[in-house]
Amino acid sequence: ETGVTQTPRHLVMGMTNKKSLKCEQHLGHNAMYWYKQSAKKPLELMFVYSLEERVENNSVPSRFSPECPNSSHLFLHLHTLQPEDSALYLCASSQEFGQNTEAFFGQGTRLTVV
Amino acid sequence: AQSVSQHNHHVILSEAASLELGCNYSYGGTVNLFWYVQYPGQHLQLLLKYFSGDPLVKGIKGFEAEFIKSKFSFNLRKPSVQWSDTAEYFCAVNDDTDKLIFGTGTRLQVFP
């Protein structure tokens, strides 16, 4: 256990569906992240939240919508996804956003878009 | 923009063989360097990190890495691998943009 919990572990959705990924951390961290892990590609940083404010949005399509209601929870709302969005979505947290900080990862949500 | 290169995509070794996985980054400023490991079906976990000080860093499970600033490298080593080291290994760099940037990963298979 890393202290970062993601649900669901697996998700299959159609291109017209709306679903949400949930991440929860019990580490008292102030920064949370969404990454996308696709085969043979580097982990892609999608969003960063620091103290519940979005500080980074790496040119992610609007069909991905993050939400951080408090410092312990992070959501990724999904709608009208494409098959190429199928990937492992990883949530991470760190004490602070910045250098000299180590990220702790959840086990990920394996998303398949059909 | 910062980029991280891991040139070995797939490494196959026998137990007791020595391991070295390459990692190079592109940005030459102040960096923090990490190696993460992902065992089959498990989450990414930190193997070791370099923030400052001794460029030879010792991590868990007998792994070490050496930061060579002049070569922009942070190669991971282990003198004698075990079957349980079978996993995917990711190098990551955090620079003064504060973003943690990952390489593509190296899949290591160790056969008994």
Coordinates of C-alpha atoms in Angstrom, one line a residue:
Chain A
E1 CA 0.0 0.0 0.0
T2 CA 1.3 3.4 -0.9
G3 CA -1.3 5.5 0.8
V4 CA -2.7 6.5 -2.6
T5 CA -5.9 4.6 -3.6
Q6 CA -7.5 4.7 -7.0
T7 CA -10.9 3.4 -8.0
P8 CA -12.0 1.7 -10.1
R9 CA -9.0 -0.5 -10.9
H10 CA -10.5 -1.3 -14.3
L11 CA -13.0 0.6 -16.5
V12 CA -14.5 -0.1 -19.8
M13 CA -16.6 2.6 -21.4
G14 CA -18.2 3.5 -24.7
M15 CA -17.3 6.7 -26.5
T16 CA -20.5 8.3 -25.5
N17 CA -20.3 7.5 -21.8
K18 CA -19.5 9.7 -18.9
K19 CA -17.4 8.3 -16.1
S20 CA -15.1 9.4 -13.3
L21 CA -11.9 8.2 -11.9
K22 CA -11.3 8.7 -8.2
C23 CA -8.0 9.1 -6.3
E24 CA -7.6 9.4 -2.5
Q25 CA -4.5 9.9 -0.5
H26 CA -4.0 9.5 3.2
L27 CA -0.5 10.9 3.4
G28 CA -1.3 14.5 4.3
H29 CA 0.2 15.6 1.0
N30 CA -0.5 19.0 -0.6
A31 CA 0.0 18.1 -4.3
M32 CA -1.8 15.6 -6.4
Y33 CA -1.2 14.6 -10.0
W34 CA -2.8 12.7 -12.9
Y35 CA -0.5 10.8 -15.3
K36 CA -1.4 8.8 -18.4
Q37 CA 0.7 5.6 -19.0
S38 CA 0.5 4.2 -22.5
A39 CA 2.5 1.3 -24.0
K40 CA 6.0 2.3 -25.2
K41 CA 5.5 6.0 -24.3
P42 CA 6.8 7.9 -21.3
L43 CA 4.4 8.6 -18.5
E44 CA 2.5 11.8 -19.5
L45 CA 1.8 14.4 -16.9
M46 CA -1.8 15.5 -17.4
F47 CA -2.7 17.7 -14.4
V48 CA -1.2 19.0 -11.2
Y49 CA -3.0 20.3 -8.2
S50 CA -1.3 22.1 -5.4
L51 CA -3.3 23.0 -2.3
E52 CA -6.5 22.2 -4.3
E53 CA -5.6 24.7 -7.1
R54 CA -4.7 23.5 -10.6
V55 CA -1.1 24.6 -11.3
E56 CA -0.5 22.6 -14.5
N57 CA -2.6 21.5 -17.4
N58 CA -0.4 19.9 -20.0
S59 CA -2.5 20.6 -23.2
V60 CA -4.9 17.8 -22.2
P61 CA -8.1 17.6 -24.4
S62 CA -11.2 19.0 -22.7
R63 CA -12.8 15.6 -22.7
F64 CA -10.7 15.1 -19.6
S65 CA -11.8 17.3 -16.7
P66 CA -10.1 17.2 -13.3
E67 CA -11.6 18.1 -10.0
C68 CA -9.9 18.5 -6.6
P69 CA -12.5 19.2 -4.0
N70 CA -9.9 18.9 -1.1
S71 CA -6.3 18.1 -0.6
S72 CA -7.1 14.4 -0.1
H73 CA -9.2 13.7 -3.2
L74 CA -8.7 14.1 -6.9
F75 CA -11.1 13.1 -9.7
L76 CA -10.8 12.8 -13.4
H77 CA -14.1 13.2 -15.2
L78 CA -14.3 11.5 -18.6
H79 CA -16.7 12.2 -21.4
T80 CA -16.8 11.4 -25.1
L81 CA -13.5 9.7 -25.1
Q82 CA -11.7 8.2 -28.0
P83 CA -10.2 4.7 -28.4
E84 CA -6.7 6.2 -28.3
D85 CA -7.5 7.4 -24.7
S86 CA -7.3 3.8 -23.6
A87 CA -4.4 3.6 -21.1
L88 CA -3.5 3.2 -17.5
Y89 CA -4.3 6.4 -15.6
L90 CA -2.1 6.9 -12.6
C91 CA -2.7 9.2 -9.7
A92 CA 0.2 10.4 -7.5
S93 CA 0.7 12.7 -4.6
S94 CA 3.7 14.5 -3.0
Q95 CA 4.3 16.6 0.1
E96 CA 4.6 19.7 -2.0
F97 CA 4.6 20.6 -5.7
G98 CA 8.2 21.4 -6.6
Q99 CA 11.7 20.0 -6.6
N100 CA 13.1 17.9 -3.7
T101 CA 9.9 16.1 -3.4
E102 CA 9.1 12.4 -4.0
A103 CA 5.9 11.3 -5.7
F104 CA 3.8 8.4 -4.4
F105 CA 1.7 6.5 -6.9
G106 CA -1.6 4.7 -6.8
Q107 CA -2.1 1.4 -8.6
G108 CA -3.8 3.1 -11.5
T109 CA -7.1 2.7 -13.3
R110 CA -6.9 0.6 -16.5
L111 CA -9.2 2.4 -18.9
T112 CA -10.5 0.8 -22.1
V113 CA -12.6 2.9 -24.5
V114 CA -14.7 0.9 -26.9
Chain B
A1 CA 11.5 21.1 -22.6
Q2 CA 13.0 18.5 -20.4
S3 CA 13.1 15.0 -21.9
V4 CA 14.3 11.7 -20.5
S5 CA 15.8 8.9 -22.6
Q6 CA 16.0 5.3 -21.6
H7 CA 17.8 3.5 -24.4
N8 CA 17.2 0.0 -23.2
H9 CA 13.6 -0.9 -23.9
H10 CA 13.8 -4.6 -23.0
V11 CA 16.6 -6.3 -21.1
I12 CA 16.8 -10.1 -20.5
L13 CA 19.2 -11.4 -18.0
S14 CA 20.0 -14.6 -16.1
E15 CA 20.1 -14.6 -12.4
A16 CA 23.4 -13.4 -10.9
A17 CA 24.1 -11.3 -14.0
S18 CA 25.1 -7.7 -13.5
L19 CA 22.6 -5.0 -14.6
E20 CA 23.1 -1.5 -15.9
L21 CA 20.2 0.5 -17.2
G22 CA 20.8 3.8 -19.0
C23 CA 19.1 7.1 -18.3
N24 CA 19.9 10.4 -19.9
Y25 CA 18.1 13.7 -19.6
S26 CA 18.2 16.8 -21.7
Y27 CA 18.1 19.9 -19.5
G28 CA 21.3 21.0 -17.9
G29 CA 20.1 23.0 -14.9
T30 CA 19.5 21.9 -11.4
V31 CA 17.8 18.5 -11.4
N32 CA 16.5 15.9 -9.0
L33 CA 16.7 12.4 -10.3
F34 CA 14.7 9.3 -9.6
W35 CA 14.4 5.6 -10.5
Y36 CA 11.0 4.1 -10.0
V37 CA 10.1 0.4 -10.3
Q38 CA 6.8 -1.2 -11.3
Y39 CA 6.5 -4.9 -10.4
P40 CA 3.9 -6.8 -12.4
G41 CA 0.4 -5.8 -11.2
Q42 CA 1.8 -3.4 -8.7
H43 CA 2.0 0.4 -8.3
L44 CA 5.1 2.5 -9.2
Q45 CA 7.4 2.7 -6.3
L46 CA 10.5 4.6 -5.6
L47 CA 13.8 2.7 -5.9
L48 CA 16.2 5.6 -5.2
K49 CA 16.6 9.3 -5.6
Y50 CA 19.3 11.9 -6.0
F51 CA 18.8 15.5 -4.7
S52 CA 22.3 16.6 -3.9
G53 CA 25.5 15.4 -2.3
D54 CA 27.2 12.1 -3.1
P55 CA 26.5 11.4 -6.8
L56 CA 26.5 7.7 -6.1
V57 CA 23.2 6.9 -4.6
K58 CA 22.2 3.6 -2.8
G59 CA 18.6 2.5 -3.0
I60 CA 16.5 -0.4 -1.9
K61 CA 17.1 -4.1 -2.8
G62 CA 20.8 -3.6 -3.7
F63 CA 20.3 -1.0 -6.4
E64 CA 22.5 2.0 -6.9
A65 CA 22.7 4.8 -9.4
E66 CA 25.4 7.3 -10.3
F67 CA 24.7 10.9 -11.3
I68 CA 27.2 12.1 -13.8
K69 CA 26.4 15.7 -14.4
S70 CA 28.8 16.1 -17.4
K71 CA 27.0 13.3 -19.2
F72 CA 23.5 14.2 -18.1
S73 CA 23.2 10.6 -17.0
F74 CA 21.8 8.7 -14.0
N75 CA 22.3 5.0 -14.8
L76 CA 20.9 2.3 -12.6
R77 CA 23.1 -0.6 -11.5
K78 CA 22.9 -3.8 -9.6
P79 CA 25.8 -6.2 -9.4
S80 CA 23.7 -9.4 -9.2
V81 CA 20.1 -9.5 -10.3
Q82 CA 17.5 -11.9 -9.0
W83 CA 14.4 -13.3 -10.5
S84 CA 12.3 -11.1 -8.3
D85 CA 13.8 -8.0 -10.0
T86 CA 11.7 -8.7 -13.0
A87 CA 9.8 -5.5 -13.5
E88 CA 9.6 -2.3 -15.4
Y89 CA 12.1 0.5 -14.4
F90 CA 11.4 4.1 -15.0
C91 CA 13.9 7.0 -14.8
A92 CA 12.4 10.4 -13.9
V93 CA 13.8 13.9 -13.7
N94 CA 12.4 16.9 -11.8
D95 CA 13.9 20.2 -12.8
D96 CA 13.2 23.8 -12.0
T97 CA 9.9 23.7 -13.8
D98 CA 8.9 21.4 -10.8
K99 CA 7.4 18.8 -13.2
L100 CA 8.4 15.2 -12.8
I101 CA 9.2 13.9 -16.3
F102 CA 9.5 10.2 -17.0
G103 CA 11.3 8.1 -19.5
T104 CA 9.6 5.4 -21.6
G105 CA 10.7 2.7 -19.1
T106 CA 12.9 -0.5 -19.4
R107 CA 11.3 -3.9 -19.1
L108 CA 13.7 -6.2 -17.3
Q109 CA 13.2 -10.0 -17.4
V110 CA 15.3 -12.1 -15.2
F111 CA 15.4 -15.9 -15.8
P112 CA 16.4 -18.4 -13.1

